[in-house]
PDB file of C-alpha atoms in Angstrom:
ATOM      1  CA  MET F  94       0.000   0.000   0.000  1.00 45.00           C
ATOM      2  CA  THR F  95       1.440   3.358  -0.941  1.00 46.00           C
ATOM      3  CA  GLY F  96       0.209   6.845  -0.371  1.00 48.00           C
ATOM      4  CA  GLY F  97       0.271  10.066   1.534  1.00 50.00           C
ATOM      5  CA  ALA F  98      -1.344  11.516   4.633  1.00 49.00           C
ATOM      6  CA  ARG F  99      -4.635   9.655   4.152  1.00 44.00           C
ATOM      7  CA  ASP F 100      -2.851   6.308   4.064  1.00 44.00           C
ATOM      8  CA  ARG F 101      -0.800   7.184   7.136  1.00 46.00           C
ATOM      9  CA  THR F 102      -3.971   7.542   9.174  1.00 49.00           C
ATOM     10  CA  VAL F 103      -5.378   4.229   7.892  1.00 51.00           C
ATOM     11  CA  ALA F 104      -2.228   2.135   7.691  1.00 58.00           C
ATOM     12  CA  GLY F 105      -0.800  -0.061  10.362  1.00 80.00           C
ATOM     13  CA  ARG F 106       2.887  -0.104   9.524  1.00 90.00           C
ATOM     14  CA  LEU F 107       5.431   1.898   7.566  1.00 92.00           C
ATOM     15  CA  LEU F 108       7.406  -0.643   5.541  1.00 94.00           C
ATOM     16  CA  PRO F 109      11.217  -0.478   5.208  1.00 95.00           C
ATOM     17  CA  TRP F 110      11.059   0.196   1.464  1.00 93.00           C
ATOM     18  CA  ALA F 111       9.585   2.833  -0.806  1.00 91.00           C
ATOM     19  CA  GLY F 112       7.352   2.395  -3.818  1.00 91.00           C
ATOM     20  CA  ASP F 113       8.521   2.797  -7.402  1.00 94.00           C
ATOM     21  CA  ASP F 114       7.638   6.486  -7.197  1.00 94.00           C
ATOM     22  CA  GLY F 115       9.709   6.931  -4.018  1.00 89.00           C
ATOM     23  CA  ARG F 116       6.677   7.331  -1.788  1.00 91.00           C
ATOM     24  CA  PRO F 117       6.464   5.350   1.467  1.00 91.00           C
ATOM     25  CA  CYS F 118       4.684   1.994   1.549  1.00 92.00           C
ATOM     26  CA  TYR F 119       2.297   1.063   4.336  1.00 91.00           C
ATOM     27  CA  LEU F 120       0.856  -2.262   5.406  1.00 91.00           C
ATOM     28  CA  VAL F 121      -2.624  -2.722   6.794  1.00 88.00           C
ATOM     29  CA  GLY F 122      -2.995  -5.794   8.955  1.00 82.00           C
ATOM     30  CA  ASP F 123      -2.357  -7.319  12.322  1.00 80.00           C
ATOM     31  CA  GLY F 124       1.414  -7.625  11.842  1.00 81.00           C
ATOM     32  CA  THR F 125       1.538 -11.426  11.782  1.00 86.00           C
ATOM     33  CA  GLY F 126       1.568 -12.154   8.057  1.00 91.00           C
ATOM     34  CA  TYR F 127       4.228 -12.868   5.474  1.00 95.00           C
ATOM     35  CA  VAL F 128       4.802  -9.206   4.514  1.00 93.00           C
ATOM     36  CA  SER F 129       5.268  -8.236   8.173  1.00 93.00           C
ATOM     37  CA  ARG F 130       7.838 -10.988   8.659  1.00 94.00           C
ATOM     38  CA  LEU F 131       9.615  -9.967   5.445  1.00 96.00           C
ATOM     39  CA  ALA F 132       9.659  -6.336   6.625  1.00 95.00           C
ATOM     40  CA  ASP F 133      11.155  -7.441   9.967  1.00 95.00           C
ATOM     41  CA  GLU F 134      13.912  -9.334   8.141  1.00 97.00           C
ATOM     42  CA  ILE F 135      14.668  -6.409   5.837  1.00 97.00           C
ATOM     43  CA  GLU F 136      14.810  -4.007   8.794  1.00 97.00           C
ATOM     44  CA  ASP F 137      17.318  -6.313  10.493  1.00 97.00           C
ATOM     45  CA  VAL F 138      19.441  -6.405   7.322  1.00 97.00           C
ATOM     46  CA  GLN F 139      19.302  -2.607   6.983  1.00 97.00           C
ATOM     47  CA  ILE F 140      20.395  -2.100  10.589  1.00 97.00           C
ATOM     48  CA  ASP F 141      23.208  -4.637  10.221  1.00 97.00           C
ATOM     49  CA  MET F 142      24.362  -2.988   7.002  1.00 97.00           C
ATOM     50  CA  ALA F 143      24.379   0.422   8.713  1.00 97.00           C
ATOM     51  CA  ASP F 144      26.505  -0.976  11.530  1.00 97.00           C
ATOM     52  CA  ARG F 145      28.986  -2.493   9.087  1.00 97.00           C
ATOM     53  CA  LEU F 146      29.092   0.698   7.041  1.00 97.00           C
ATOM     54  CA  LEU F 147      29.895   2.727  10.153  1.00 97.00           C
ATOM     55  CA  GLY F 148      32.800   0.387  10.854  1.00 97.00           C
ATOM     56  CA  HIS F 149      34.024   0.756   7.277  1.00 95.00           C
ATOM     57  CA  ALA F 150      33.686   4.536   7.520  1.00 96.00           C
ATOM     58  CA  ALA F 151      35.778   4.612  10.696  1.00 96.00           C
ATOM     59  CA  GLU F 152      38.506   2.553   9.023  1.00 95.00           C
ATOM     60  CA  LEU F 153      38.467   4.631   5.843  1.00 94.00           C
ATOM     61  CA  LEU F 154      38.549   7.939   7.697  1.00 93.00           C
ATOM     62  CA  ALA F 155      41.503   6.732   9.779  1.00 94.00           C
ATOM     63  CA  GLU F 156      43.509   6.344   6.567  1.00 89.00           C
ATOM     64  CA  ARG F 157      45.931   9.102   5.676  1.00 86.00           C
ATOM     65  CA  ARG F 158      45.345   8.779   1.937  1.00 92.00           C
ATOM     66  CA  VAL F 159      41.709   8.833   0.981  1.00 93.00           C
ATOM     67  CA  THR F 160      40.615  10.164  -2.381  1.00 94.00           C
ATOM     68  CA  GLY F 161      37.728  12.504  -2.958  1.00 94.00           C
ATOM     69  CA  GLU F 162      36.009   9.773  -4.954  1.00 96.00           C
ATOM     70  CA  GLU F 163      36.264   7.377  -2.011  1.00 95.00           C
ATOM     71  CA  LEU F 164      34.835   9.980   0.353  1.00 95.00           C
ATOM     72  CA  HIS F 165      32.032  10.788  -2.081  1.00 97.00           C
ATOM     73  CA  TYR F 166      31.153   7.102  -2.395  1.00 96.00           C
ATOM     74  CA  LEU F 167      31.219   6.714   1.392  1.00 96.00           C
ATOM     75  CA  ALA F 168      29.009   9.766   1.872  1.00 97.00           C
ATOM     76  CA  ARG F 169      26.444   8.407  -0.610  1.00 97.00           C
ATOM     77  CA  ARG F 170      26.321   4.999   1.107  1.00 97.00           C
ATOM     78  CA  LEU F 171      26.079   6.622   4.560  1.00 97.00           C
ATOM     79  CA  SER F 172      23.247   8.818   3.316  1.00 97.00           C
ATOM     80  CA  GLU F 173      21.350   5.814   1.929  1.00 96.00           C
ATOM     81  CA  SER F 174      21.894   3.883   5.131  1.00 97.00           C
ATOM     82  CA  LEU F 175      20.776   6.786   7.306  1.00 96.00           C
ATOM     83  CA  ARG F 176      17.580   7.103   5.265  1.00 95.00           C
ATOM     84  CA  ASP F 177      16.872   3.379   5.699  1.00 95.00           C
ATOM     85  CA  VAL F 178      17.542   3.369   9.437  1.00 96.00           C
ATOM     86  CA  ALA F 179      15.483   6.549   9.937  1.00 95.00           C
ATOM     87  CA  ARG F 180      12.554   4.800   8.207  1.00 95.00           C
ATOM     88  CA  VAL F 181      12.987   1.784  10.498  1.00 95.00           C
ATOM     89  CA  ALA F 182      13.030   4.066  13.548  1.00 95.00           C
ATOM     90  CA  GLU F 183       9.921   5.919  12.367  1.00 93.00           C
ATOM     91  CA  SER F 184       8.086   2.650  11.750  1.00 92.00           C
ATOM     92  CA  ARG F 185       9.048   1.108  15.081  1.00 91.00           C
ATOM     93  CA  GLY F 186       8.321   4.325  16.969  1.00 89.00           C
ATOM     94  CA  ALA F 187       4.846   4.536  15.453  1.00 86.00           C
ATOM     95  CA  ARG F 188       4.131   0.926  16.404  1.00 83.00           C
ATOM     96  CA  LEU F 189       5.329   1.542  19.973  1.00 83.00           C
ATOM     97  CA  ALA F 190       3.108   4.619  20.236  1.00 80.00           C
ATOM     98  CA  ARG F 191       0.074   2.624  19.084  1.00 76.00           C
ATOM     99  CA  ARG F 192       0.770  -0.084  21.678  1.00 73.00           C
ATOM    100  CA  ALA F 193       1.157   2.493  24.448  1.00 73.00           C
ATOM    101  CA  ARG F 194      -2.334   3.947  23.880  1.00 68.00           C
ATOM    102  CA  PRO F 195      -4.940   2.794  26.410  1.00 63.00           C
TER     103      PRO F 195
END
């Protein structure tokens, strides 16, 4: 399910990927189905990749000789990873807020 503000009010979960048009995808359901499990797995992969990328960044930045191209590539990957992890945080935060309501 993809969409804007209307979908956000109806949807149950922000998924860890965007639609073809770059808009967020939402899932309506109880969170126990195949797509929910797939989203959980993808979130875990995205978080693991971010952790590994941070380690790589630390190693690369400790080097004395790093080219501008290498730094540009690193910055692009860090930006992509930050976007993914921010989406995971938004999704998980929204689900926690829904559970906390009386």
